[in-house]
PDB file of C-alpha atoms in Angstrom:
ATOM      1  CA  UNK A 905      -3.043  10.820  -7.928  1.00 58.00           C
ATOM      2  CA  UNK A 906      -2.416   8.094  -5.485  1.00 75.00           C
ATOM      3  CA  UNK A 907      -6.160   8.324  -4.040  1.00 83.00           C
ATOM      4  CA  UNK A 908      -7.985   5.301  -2.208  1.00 83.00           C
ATOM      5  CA  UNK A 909     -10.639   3.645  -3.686  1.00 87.00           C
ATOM      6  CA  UNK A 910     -14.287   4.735  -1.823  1.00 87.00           C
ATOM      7  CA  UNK A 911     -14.964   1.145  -1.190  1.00 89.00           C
ATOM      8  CA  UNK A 912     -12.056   1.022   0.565  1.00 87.00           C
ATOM      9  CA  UNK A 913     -12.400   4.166   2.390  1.00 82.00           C
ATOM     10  CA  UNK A 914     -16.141   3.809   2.931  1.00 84.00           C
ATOM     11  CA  UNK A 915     -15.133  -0.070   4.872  1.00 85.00           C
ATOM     12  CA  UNK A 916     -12.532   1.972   7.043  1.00 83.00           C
ATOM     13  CA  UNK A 917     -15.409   4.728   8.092  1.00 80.00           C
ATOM     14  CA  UNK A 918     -17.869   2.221   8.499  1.00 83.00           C
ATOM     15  CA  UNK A 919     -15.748   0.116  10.854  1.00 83.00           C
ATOM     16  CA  UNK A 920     -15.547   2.908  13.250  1.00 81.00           C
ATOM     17  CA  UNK A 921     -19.396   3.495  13.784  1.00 86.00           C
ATOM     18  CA  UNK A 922     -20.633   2.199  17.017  1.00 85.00           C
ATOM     19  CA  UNK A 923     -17.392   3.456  19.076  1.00 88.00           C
ATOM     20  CA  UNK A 924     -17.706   4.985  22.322  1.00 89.00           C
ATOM     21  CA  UNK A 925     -16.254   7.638  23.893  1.00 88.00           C
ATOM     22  CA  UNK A 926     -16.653   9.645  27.435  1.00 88.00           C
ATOM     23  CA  UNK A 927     -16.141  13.562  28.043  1.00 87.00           C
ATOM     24  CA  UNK A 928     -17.170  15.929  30.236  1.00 85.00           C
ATOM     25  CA  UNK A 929     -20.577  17.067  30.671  1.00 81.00           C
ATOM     26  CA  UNK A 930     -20.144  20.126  31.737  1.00 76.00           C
ATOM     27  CA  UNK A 931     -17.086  21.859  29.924  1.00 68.00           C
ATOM     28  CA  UNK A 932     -15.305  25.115  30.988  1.00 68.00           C
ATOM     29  CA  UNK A 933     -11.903  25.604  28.992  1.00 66.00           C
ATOM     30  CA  UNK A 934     -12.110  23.066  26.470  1.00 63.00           C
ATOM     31  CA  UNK A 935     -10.984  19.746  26.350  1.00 62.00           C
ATOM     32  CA  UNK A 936      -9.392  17.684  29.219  1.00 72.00           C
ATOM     33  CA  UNK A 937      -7.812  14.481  29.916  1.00 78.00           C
ATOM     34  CA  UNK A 938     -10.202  11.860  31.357  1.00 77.00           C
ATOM     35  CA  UNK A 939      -8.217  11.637  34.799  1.00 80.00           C
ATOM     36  CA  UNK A 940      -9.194  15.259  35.220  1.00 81.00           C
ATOM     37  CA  UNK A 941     -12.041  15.686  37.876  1.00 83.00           C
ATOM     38  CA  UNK A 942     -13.220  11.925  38.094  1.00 85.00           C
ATOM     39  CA  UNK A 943     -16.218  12.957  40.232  1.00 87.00           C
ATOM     40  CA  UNK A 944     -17.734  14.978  37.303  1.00 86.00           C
ATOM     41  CA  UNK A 945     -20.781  13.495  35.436  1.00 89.00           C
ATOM     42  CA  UNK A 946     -19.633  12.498  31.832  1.00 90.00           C
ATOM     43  CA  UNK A 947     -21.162  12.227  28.372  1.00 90.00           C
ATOM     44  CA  UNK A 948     -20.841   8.595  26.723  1.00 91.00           C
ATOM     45  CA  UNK A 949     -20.710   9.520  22.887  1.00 91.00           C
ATOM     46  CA  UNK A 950     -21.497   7.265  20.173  1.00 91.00           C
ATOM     47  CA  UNK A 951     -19.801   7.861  16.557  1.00 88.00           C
ATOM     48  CA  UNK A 952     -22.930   7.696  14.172  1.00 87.00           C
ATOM     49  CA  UNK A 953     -20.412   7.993  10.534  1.00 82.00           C
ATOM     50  CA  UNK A 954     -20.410  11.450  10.439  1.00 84.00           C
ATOM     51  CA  UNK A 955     -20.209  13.191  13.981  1.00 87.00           C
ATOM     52  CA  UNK A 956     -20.337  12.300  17.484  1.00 88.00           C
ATOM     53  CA  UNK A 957     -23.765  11.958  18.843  1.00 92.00           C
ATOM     54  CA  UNK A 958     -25.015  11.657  22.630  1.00 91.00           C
ATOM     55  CA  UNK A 959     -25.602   8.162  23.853  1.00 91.00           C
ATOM     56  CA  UNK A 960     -25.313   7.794  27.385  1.00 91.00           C
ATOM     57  CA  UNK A 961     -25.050   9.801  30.727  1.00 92.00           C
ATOM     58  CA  UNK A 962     -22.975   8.784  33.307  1.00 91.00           C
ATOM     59  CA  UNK A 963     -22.623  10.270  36.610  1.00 92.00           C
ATOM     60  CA  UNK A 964     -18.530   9.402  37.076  1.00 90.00           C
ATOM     61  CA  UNK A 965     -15.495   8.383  35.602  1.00 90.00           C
ATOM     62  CA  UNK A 966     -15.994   4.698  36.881  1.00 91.00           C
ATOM     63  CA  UNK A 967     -19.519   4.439  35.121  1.00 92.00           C
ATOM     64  CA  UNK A 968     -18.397   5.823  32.022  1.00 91.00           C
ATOM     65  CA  UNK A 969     -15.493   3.411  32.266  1.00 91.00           C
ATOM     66  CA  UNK A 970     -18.031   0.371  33.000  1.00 91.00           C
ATOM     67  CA  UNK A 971     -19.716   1.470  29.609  1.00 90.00           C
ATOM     68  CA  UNK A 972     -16.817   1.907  27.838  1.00 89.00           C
ATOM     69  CA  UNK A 973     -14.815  -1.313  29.352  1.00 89.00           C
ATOM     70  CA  UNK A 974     -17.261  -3.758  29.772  1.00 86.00           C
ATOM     71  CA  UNK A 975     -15.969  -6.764  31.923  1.00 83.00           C
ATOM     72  CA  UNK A 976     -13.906  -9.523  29.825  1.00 77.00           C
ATOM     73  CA  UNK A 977     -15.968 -12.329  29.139  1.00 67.00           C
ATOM     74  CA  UNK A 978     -14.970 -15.955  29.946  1.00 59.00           C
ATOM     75  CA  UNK A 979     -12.883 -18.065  27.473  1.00 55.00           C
ATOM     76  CA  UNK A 980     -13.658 -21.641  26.741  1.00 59.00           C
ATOM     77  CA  UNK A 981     -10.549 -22.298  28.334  1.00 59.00           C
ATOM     78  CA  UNK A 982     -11.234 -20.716  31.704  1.00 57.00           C
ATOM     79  CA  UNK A 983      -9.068 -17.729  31.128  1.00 55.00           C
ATOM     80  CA  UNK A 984     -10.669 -14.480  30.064  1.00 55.00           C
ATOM     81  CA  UNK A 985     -10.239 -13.044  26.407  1.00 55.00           C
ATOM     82  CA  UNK A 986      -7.524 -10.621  25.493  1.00 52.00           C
ATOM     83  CA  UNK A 987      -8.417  -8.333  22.703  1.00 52.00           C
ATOM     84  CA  UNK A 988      -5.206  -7.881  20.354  1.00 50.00           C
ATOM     85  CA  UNK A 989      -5.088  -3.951  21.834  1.00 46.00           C
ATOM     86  CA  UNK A 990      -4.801  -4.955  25.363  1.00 46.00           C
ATOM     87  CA  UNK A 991      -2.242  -7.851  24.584  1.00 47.00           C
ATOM     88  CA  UNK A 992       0.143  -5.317  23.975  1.00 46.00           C
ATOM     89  CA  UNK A 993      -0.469  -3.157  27.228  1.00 49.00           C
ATOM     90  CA  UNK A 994      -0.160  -6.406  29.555  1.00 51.00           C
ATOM     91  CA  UNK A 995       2.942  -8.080  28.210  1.00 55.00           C
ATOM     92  CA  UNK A 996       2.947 -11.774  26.875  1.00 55.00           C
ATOM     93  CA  UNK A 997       1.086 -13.971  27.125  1.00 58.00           C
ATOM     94  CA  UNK A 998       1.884 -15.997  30.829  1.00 61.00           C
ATOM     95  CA  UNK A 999       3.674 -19.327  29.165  1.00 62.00           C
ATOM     96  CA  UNK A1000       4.924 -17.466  26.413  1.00 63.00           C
ATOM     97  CA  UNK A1001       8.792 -17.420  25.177  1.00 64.00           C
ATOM     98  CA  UNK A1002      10.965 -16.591  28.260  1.00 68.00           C
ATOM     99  CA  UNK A1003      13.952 -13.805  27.880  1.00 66.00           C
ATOM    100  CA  UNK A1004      16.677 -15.911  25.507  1.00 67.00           C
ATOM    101  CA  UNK A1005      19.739 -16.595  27.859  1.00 68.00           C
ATOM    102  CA  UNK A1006      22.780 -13.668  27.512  1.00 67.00           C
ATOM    103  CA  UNK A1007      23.047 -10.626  28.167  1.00 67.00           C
ATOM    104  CA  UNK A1008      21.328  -8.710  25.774  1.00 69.00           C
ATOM    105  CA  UNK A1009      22.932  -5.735  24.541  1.00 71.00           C
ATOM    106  CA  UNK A1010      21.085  -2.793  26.307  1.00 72.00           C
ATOM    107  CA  UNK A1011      21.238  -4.643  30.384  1.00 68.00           C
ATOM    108  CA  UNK A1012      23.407  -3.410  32.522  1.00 72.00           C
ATOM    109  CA  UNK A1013      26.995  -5.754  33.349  1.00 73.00           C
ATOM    110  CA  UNK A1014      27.040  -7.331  36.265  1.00 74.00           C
ATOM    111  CA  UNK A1015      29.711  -6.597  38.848  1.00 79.00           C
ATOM    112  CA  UNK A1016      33.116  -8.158  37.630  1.00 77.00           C
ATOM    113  CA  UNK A1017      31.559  -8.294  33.674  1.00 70.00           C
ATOM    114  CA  UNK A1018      33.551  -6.562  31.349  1.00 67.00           C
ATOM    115  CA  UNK A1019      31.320  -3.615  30.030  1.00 62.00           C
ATOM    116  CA  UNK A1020      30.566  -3.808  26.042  1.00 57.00           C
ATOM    117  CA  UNK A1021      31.947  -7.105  25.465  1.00 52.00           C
ATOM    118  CA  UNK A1022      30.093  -8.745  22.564  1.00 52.00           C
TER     119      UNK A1022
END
């Protein structure tokens, strides 16, 4: 068998303890979507390893959002940190490598182009 070694598997759990998460407080069908009733008081979670455990209360969506999203703090440059999974949400970094000059193959001609010309 092609099984992962438990040190390896035992780094990947532990890297996940600590994480937050918010749901409901009150629940009535199950499961929903955190843009779902964002007056309702919500549960902050904390992952302990093995299950999720209560950590927090917060009355709203936008407290449990201030736990869970703390504010960026301040780089030494005077911009504020990106983490690498909200890089990828906001684009490129501003400076960063402009489009390449063309056409590209998926953008639409413009008028008088010949379409599909390589």
């Amino acid at each position: 068998m092609d099984d992962e070694p438990l040190e390896e598997w035992a780094e990947r759990r532990d890297r996940r303890v600590g994480r937050l998460r918010a749901v409901h407080a009150v629940t009535g069908e199950g499961p929903q979507g955190a843009h779902v009733d964002p007056e309702a008081p919500r549960v902050i979670e904390r992952w302990n390893g093995y299950a999720w455990e209560p950590h927090l209360f917060a009355a709203s969506l936008a407290e449990a959002k201030a736990v869970l999203y703390p504010p960026a703090q301040e780089a030494p440059s005077g911009r504020p940190e990106r983490g690498p999974e909200r890089q990828s949400e906001r684009g490129p970094e501003p400076g960063g490598r402009p489009l390449r000059p063309g056409r590209g193959r998926h953008r639409k001609p413009r008028p008088g182009e010949a379409e599909g010309g390589r």
